[in-house]
Amino acid sequence: MLELLTEKFSKSLLRLRDSRKVTEKVVNDVLRDIRAALLEADVDYQVVKSFLKRVRDRVLSEDLKKSLSPADSIVFTVYEELTKILGQQKEDLKKGVVLFVGLQGTGKTTTIGKLAHMLKAQNYNVTVSSTDVRRPAAMLQLQRLSEKVGVPYYSFEEGLSAVDIAKKAVERYKKEGMDFLLLDTAGRLHVDEELMEELKQIKEAVKPSEILYVADAMQGQEALNVARTFHEALGLTGVILTKMDGDARGGLALSVREALGVPIKFIGVGEKIEDLEPFYPDRIAQRILG
Ligand code: GDP
């Protein structure tokens, strides 16, 4: 692993390979390259700043590994700090009602299908439902997915509000003694007050065990602000980062963990029903660094 990273930072490391002492100059040179890598991975600007400050303080105050050159040692420290922030290897889901929130097109509905598939394979009794009353096509999409996975989809008479659907779905899920109810909510192209108000009411009505924010890894620098708005309004318990099969390096994982303290629970790695993976901090740390 370290070899891979040091290869990536070979230019600055080569320059410094001969330095035997951790001078401020060595530290600054390596951290400049790391900073560029983090920004390129779309880690939030402020997060990059506070993260690097911590690494810098640690590097300058500690005895570094004797077996490594100072430059390699700094890269190692960066990797270690990244993994620490990104959190535990396995984040379990609490049984109960799992509310999915996020903007439209991020992969929310697809992810519900994937998670239903995963939980069913673990022998849980899973059911799904959608409160997206404004987009019948989205409800139909989830219904189709549930048929494919082989879990019940709860549908109700037309004309109900999103909050009413949520309440009825929870009543039925309780009556049937299910382990999980995965509940889809309406997405919007942008955050708006009406959406947040509706989500707050749904939260109040269903008392979810988890509120998962689905974020598109390709979203870029604006993504943290959007996630923060959802977190402040609802209190997220986890994030699922989708489209990690693409070019995105996943800097958003670091941003949400560092700035919001919310764990990443899963990552989406494709369009198929099996394409959901647990979150491995070390893999993402490596990817974020390039
Ligand atoms: P929603 O509007 O948030 O419910 O988004 P959808 O679930 O409809 O997904 C939007 C698009 O993203 C669809 O074409 C999905 O197939 C695609 N998608 C979702 N997750 C992933 C993923 O992890 N990787 C890739 N490549 N595509 C994904």
Coordinates of C-alpha atoms and ligand atoms in Angstrom, one line a residue:
M1 CA 0.0 0.0 0.0
L2 CA 2.6 2.4 1.1
E3 CA 4.5 1.6 -2.1
L4 CA 1.6 2.6 -4.2
L5 CA 1.2 5.9 -2.4
T6 CA 4.8 6.7 -2.4
E7 CA 4.8 6.0 -6.1
K8 CA 2.0 8.5 -6.6
F9 CA 3.9 11.1 -4.7
S10 CA 7.2 10.0 -6.2
K11 CA 8.1 13.4 -7.5
S12 CA 8.1 15.2 -4.2
L13 CA 9.4 12.2 -2.4
L14 CA 12.3 11.7 -4.8
R15 CA 13.4 15.2 -4.1
L16 CA 13.3 14.5 -0.4
R17 CA 14.5 11.0 -0.3
D18 CA 17.9 12.0 0.8
S19 CA 16.6 14.2 3.6
R20 CA 17.3 12.4 6.8
K21 CA 15.6 14.9 9.0
V22 CA 12.1 16.0 9.2
T23 CA 12.5 19.7 8.5
E24 CA 9.7 22.1 8.0
K25 CA 10.7 22.2 4.4
V26 CA 10.3 18.5 3.9
V27 CA 6.9 18.5 5.6
N28 CA 5.7 21.5 3.6
D29 CA 6.8 20.0 0.3
V30 CA 5.1 16.6 0.9
L31 CA 1.9 18.2 2.3
R32 CA 1.7 20.5 -0.7
D33 CA 1.4 17.4 -3.0
I34 CA -1.1 15.7 -0.6
R35 CA -3.2 18.9 -0.6
A36 CA -3.3 18.9 -4.4
A37 CA -4.4 15.2 -4.3
L38 CA -7.1 15.8 -1.8
L39 CA -8.6 18.8 -3.7
E40 CA -8.4 16.8 -6.9
A41 CA -10.5 14.1 -5.2
D42 CA -13.1 16.8 -4.4
V43 CA -12.5 16.9 -0.7
D44 CA -14.1 20.0 0.7
Y45 CA -11.6 22.9 0.8
Q46 CA -12.1 23.7 4.5
V47 CA -11.8 20.0 5.4
V48 CA -8.5 19.8 3.5
K49 CA -7.2 22.7 5.5
S50 CA -8.1 21.4 8.9
F51 CA -7.0 17.9 8.0
L52 CA -3.6 19.0 6.8
K53 CA -3.1 21.2 9.9
R54 CA -3.6 18.2 12.1
V55 CA -1.2 16.0 10.1
R56 CA 1.4 18.7 10.1
D57 CA 1.2 19.2 13.9
R58 CA 1.4 15.5 14.4
V59 CA 4.3 15.0 12.0
L60 CA 6.3 17.9 13.6
S61 CA 5.7 16.7 17.1
E62 CA 6.3 13.0 16.8
D63 CA 9.2 10.7 16.3
L64 CA 8.6 9.2 12.9
K65 CA 9.1 5.6 12.0
K66 CA 12.8 4.9 12.0
S67 CA 12.5 2.4 9.2
L68 CA 11.1 4.9 6.7
S69 CA 12.6 8.1 5.2
P70 CA 11.0 11.2 6.6
A71 CA 9.1 11.7 3.4
D72 CA 7.7 8.2 3.3
S73 CA 6.9 8.6 6.9
I74 CA 4.8 11.7 6.3
V75 CA 2.8 9.9 3.6
F76 CA 2.2 7.0 6.0
T77 CA 0.9 9.4 8.7
V78 CA -1.4 11.0 6.2
Y79 CA -2.8 7.6 5.2
E80 CA -3.2 6.6 8.9
E81 CA -5.1 9.8 9.7
L82 CA -7.3 9.5 6.7
T83 CA -8.3 5.9 7.7
K84 CA -8.9 7.1 11.3
I85 CA -11.3 9.8 10.2
L86 CA -13.1 7.5 7.7
G87 CA -14.0 5.3 10.6
Q88 CA -14.6 1.7 11.5
Q89 CA -14.6 -1.0 8.9
K90 CA -18.1 -2.2 9.4
E91 CA -21.1 0.0 10.1
D92 CA -24.2 -2.1 10.9
L93 CA -27.7 -1.0 10.1
K94 CA -30.1 -0.7 13.0
K95 CA -33.2 -2.8 12.5
G96 CA -36.4 -0.8 11.9
V97 CA -37.6 1.9 9.5
V98 CA -34.8 3.1 7.3
L99 CA -35.5 6.4 5.6
F100 CA -33.7 7.3 2.4
V101 CA -33.1 10.9 1.6
G102 CA -31.2 12.8 -1.0
L103 CA -31.4 14.7 -4.3
Q104 CA -33.0 13.3 -7.4
G105 CA -30.8 11.2 -9.6
T106 CA -28.2 10.4 -7.0
G107 CA -29.2 6.7 -7.0
K108 CA -31.6 6.6 -4.1
T109 CA -34.2 4.2 -5.5
T110 CA -31.6 1.9 -7.0
T111 CA -29.8 1.8 -3.7
I112 CA -32.9 0.8 -1.9
G113 CA -33.3 -2.2 -4.3
K114 CA -29.6 -3.1 -3.7
L115 CA -29.9 -2.9 0.1
A116 CA -33.1 -4.9 0.1
H117 CA -31.3 -7.6 -1.9
M118 CA -28.3 -7.5 0.6
L119 CA -30.5 -7.7 3.7
K120 CA -32.7 -10.4 2.2
A121 CA -29.6 -12.5 1.5
Q122 CA -28.8 -12.1 5.3
N123 CA -32.2 -13.6 6.0
Y124 CA -33.9 -10.5 7.2
N125 CA -37.5 -9.9 6.5
V126 CA -37.4 -6.8 4.3
T127 CA -40.2 -4.7 2.8
V128 CA -40.0 -1.4 0.8
S129 CA -42.3 1.5 0.1
S130 CA -42.2 4.9 -1.6
T131 CA -43.6 8.2 -0.5
D132 CA -42.7 10.0 -3.7
V133 CA -46.3 11.0 -4.6
R134 CA -45.2 13.6 -7.1
R135 CA -43.4 11.1 -9.3
P136 CA -45.5 7.9 -10.0
A137 CA -42.7 6.7 -12.2
A138 CA -40.3 6.7 -9.2
M139 CA -42.8 4.6 -7.2
L140 CA -43.2 2.2 -10.1
Q141 CA -39.4 1.9 -10.4
L142 CA -39.2 0.8 -6.8
Q143 CA -42.0 -1.6 -7.2
R144 CA -40.3 -3.2 -10.1
L145 CA -37.1 -3.4 -8.2
S146 CA -38.8 -5.1 -5.3
E147 CA -40.3 -7.7 -7.6
K148 CA -36.9 -8.4 -9.0
V149 CA -35.4 -8.8 -5.5
G150 CA -38.4 -10.7 -4.2
V151 CA -39.4 -8.5 -1.3
P152 CA -42.9 -7.0 -0.7
Y153 CA -43.7 -3.5 -1.9
Y154 CA -46.3 -1.8 0.1
S155 CA -48.7 0.3 -2.1
F156 CA -51.7 2.2 -1.0
E157 CA -54.7 3.9 -2.5
E158 CA -54.1 7.0 -4.7
G159 CA -54.5 10.5 -3.2
L160 CA -52.7 9.9 0.1
S161 CA -50.0 12.4 1.2
A162 CA -46.4 11.4 1.6
V163 CA -46.8 11.5 5.4
D164 CA -49.9 9.4 5.3
I165 CA -48.2 6.7 3.1
A166 CA -45.3 6.6 5.5
K167 CA -47.6 6.1 8.5
K168 CA -49.6 3.4 6.8
A169 CA -46.5 1.6 5.6
V170 CA -45.1 1.6 9.2
E171 CA -48.4 0.3 10.6
R172 CA -48.3 -2.6 8.1
Y173 CA -44.7 -3.3 8.6
K174 CA -45.2 -3.6 12.3
K175 CA -48.3 -5.8 11.9
E176 CA -46.4 -8.1 9.7
G177 CA -43.4 -8.3 12.0
M178 CA -40.8 -7.3 9.4
D179 CA -37.2 -6.5 10.4
F180 CA -36.7 -3.7 8.0
L181 CA -38.9 -1.2 6.1
L182 CA -36.9 0.7 3.5
L183 CA -38.7 3.9 2.8
D184 CA -38.0 6.0 -0.3
T185 CA -38.7 9.7 -0.2
A186 CA -39.1 12.4 -2.9
G187 CA -35.9 13.8 -4.3
R188 CA -35.5 17.2 -5.8
L189 CA -33.0 18.7 -8.2
H190 CA -32.1 21.2 -5.5
V191 CA -32.7 21.5 -1.8
D192 CA -36.0 23.4 -1.1
E193 CA -37.9 24.2 2.0
E194 CA -41.0 22.2 0.9
L195 CA -38.9 19.1 0.5
M196 CA -37.2 19.5 3.9
E197 CA -40.6 20.2 5.6
E198 CA -42.1 17.0 4.2
L199 CA -39.0 15.0 5.2
K200 CA -39.2 16.4 8.8
Q201 CA -42.9 15.4 9.0
I202 CA -42.1 11.9 7.7
K203 CA -39.3 11.6 10.2
E204 CA -41.7 12.6 13.0
A205 CA -44.4 10.2 11.9
V206 CA -42.2 7.1 11.4
K207 CA -39.4 7.5 14.0
P208 CA -36.8 5.9 11.8
S209 CA -34.0 3.8 13.2
E210 CA -31.7 5.1 10.4
I211 CA -31.8 8.2 8.1
L212 CA -29.5 7.4 5.2
Y213 CA -28.4 10.2 2.9
V214 CA -27.6 9.0 -0.6
A215 CA -24.9 11.0 -2.3
D216 CA -23.5 10.8 -5.8
A217 CA -19.7 10.5 -5.6
M218 CA -19.4 12.6 -8.8
Q219 CA -21.1 15.6 -7.2
G220 CA -18.0 17.7 -6.5
Q221 CA -17.4 20.6 -4.2
E222 CA -21.1 21.6 -3.7
A223 CA -21.9 18.2 -2.3
L224 CA -20.8 18.8 1.3
N225 CA -23.1 21.8 1.6
V226 CA -26.1 19.8 0.4
A227 CA -25.3 17.0 2.8
R228 CA -24.9 19.5 5.6
T229 CA -28.4 21.0 4.9
F230 CA -29.9 17.5 5.1
H231 CA -28.0 16.7 8.3
E232 CA -29.0 19.9 10.0
A233 CA -32.7 19.4 9.2
L234 CA -32.9 15.7 9.9
G235 CA -29.9 14.3 11.8
L236 CA -28.5 11.8 9.4
T237 CA -27.3 8.5 10.7
G238 CA -25.3 7.4 7.7
V239 CA -24.3 8.1 4.1
I240 CA -24.3 5.9 1.1
L241 CA -21.9 7.0 -1.6
T242 CA -23.1 5.9 -5.1
K243 CA -21.4 5.7 -8.5
M244 CA -18.0 4.8 -7.1
D245 CA -17.5 2.6 -10.1
G246 CA -16.9 5.8 -12.1
D247 CA -13.9 8.1 -12.0
A248 CA -14.8 9.7 -8.7
R249 CA -12.2 9.4 -6.1
G250 CA -14.7 9.7 -3.2
G251 CA -13.4 12.8 -1.5
L252 CA -17.0 13.4 -0.3
A253 CA -16.5 10.4 2.1
L254 CA -13.8 12.3 3.9
S255 CA -15.7 15.6 3.9
V256 CA -18.9 14.3 5.4
R257 CA -17.0 12.3 8.0
E258 CA -14.7 15.1 9.0
A259 CA -17.2 18.0 8.8
L260 CA -20.4 16.3 9.8
G261 CA -19.2 13.3 11.7
V262 CA -21.6 11.0 9.8
P263 CA -20.4 7.5 9.0
I264 CA -20.3 6.2 5.5
K265 CA -22.3 2.9 5.5
F266 CA -22.1 1.5 2.0
I267 CA -20.8 2.4 -1.5
G268 CA -22.6 1.8 -4.8
V269 CA -20.3 0.4 -7.4
G270 CA -22.6 -0.1 -10.4
E271 CA -26.2 -0.3 -11.7
K272 CA -26.9 -3.9 -10.9
I273 CA -28.7 -5.1 -7.9
E274 CA -25.6 -6.7 -6.4
D275 CA -23.5 -3.6 -6.8
L276 CA -23.5 -2.4 -3.2
E277 CA -20.5 -2.9 -1.0
P278 CA -19.7 -2.3 2.7
F279 CA -17.5 0.7 3.2
Y280 CA -13.8 -0.1 3.7
P281 CA -12.0 3.0 5.0
D282 CA -8.5 1.8 4.0
R283 CA -9.5 1.3 0.3
I284 CA -11.2 4.7 0.2
A285 CA -8.2 6.4 1.8
Q286 CA -6.0 5.0 -0.8
R287 CA -8.4 6.0 -3.6
I288 CA -8.7 9.6 -2.2
L289 CA -5.0 10.0 -2.3
G290 CA -5.1 9.0 -5.9
Ligands
GDP1 P1 -32.9 8.6 -7.6 O1 -33.6 9.6 -8.4 O2 -32.0 9.2 -6.6 O3 -33.9 7.6 -7.1 O4 -31.9 7.8 -8.6 P2 -32.0 6.4 -9.3 O5 -32.0 5.3 -8.4 O6 -33.2 6.4 -10.3 O7 -30.6 6.4 -10.1 C1 -30.3 7.3 -11.1 C2 -29.3 6.7 -12.1 O8 -28.1 6.4 -11.4 C3 -29.8 5.4 -12.6 O9 -29.5 5.3 -14.0 C4 -29.0 4.3 -11.8 O10 -28.9 3.1 -12.6 C5 -27.7 5.0 -11.6 N1 -27.0 4.5 -10.5 C6 -27.4 4.4 -9.2 N2 -26.4 3.9 -8.4 C7 -25.3 3.7 -9.2 C8 -24.0 3.3 -9.0 O11 -23.5 2.9 -7.9 N3 -23.2 3.2 -10.1 C9 -23.6 3.6 -11.3 N4 -22.8 3.5 -12.4 N5 -24.8 4.1 -11.6 C10 -25.7 4.1 -10.5

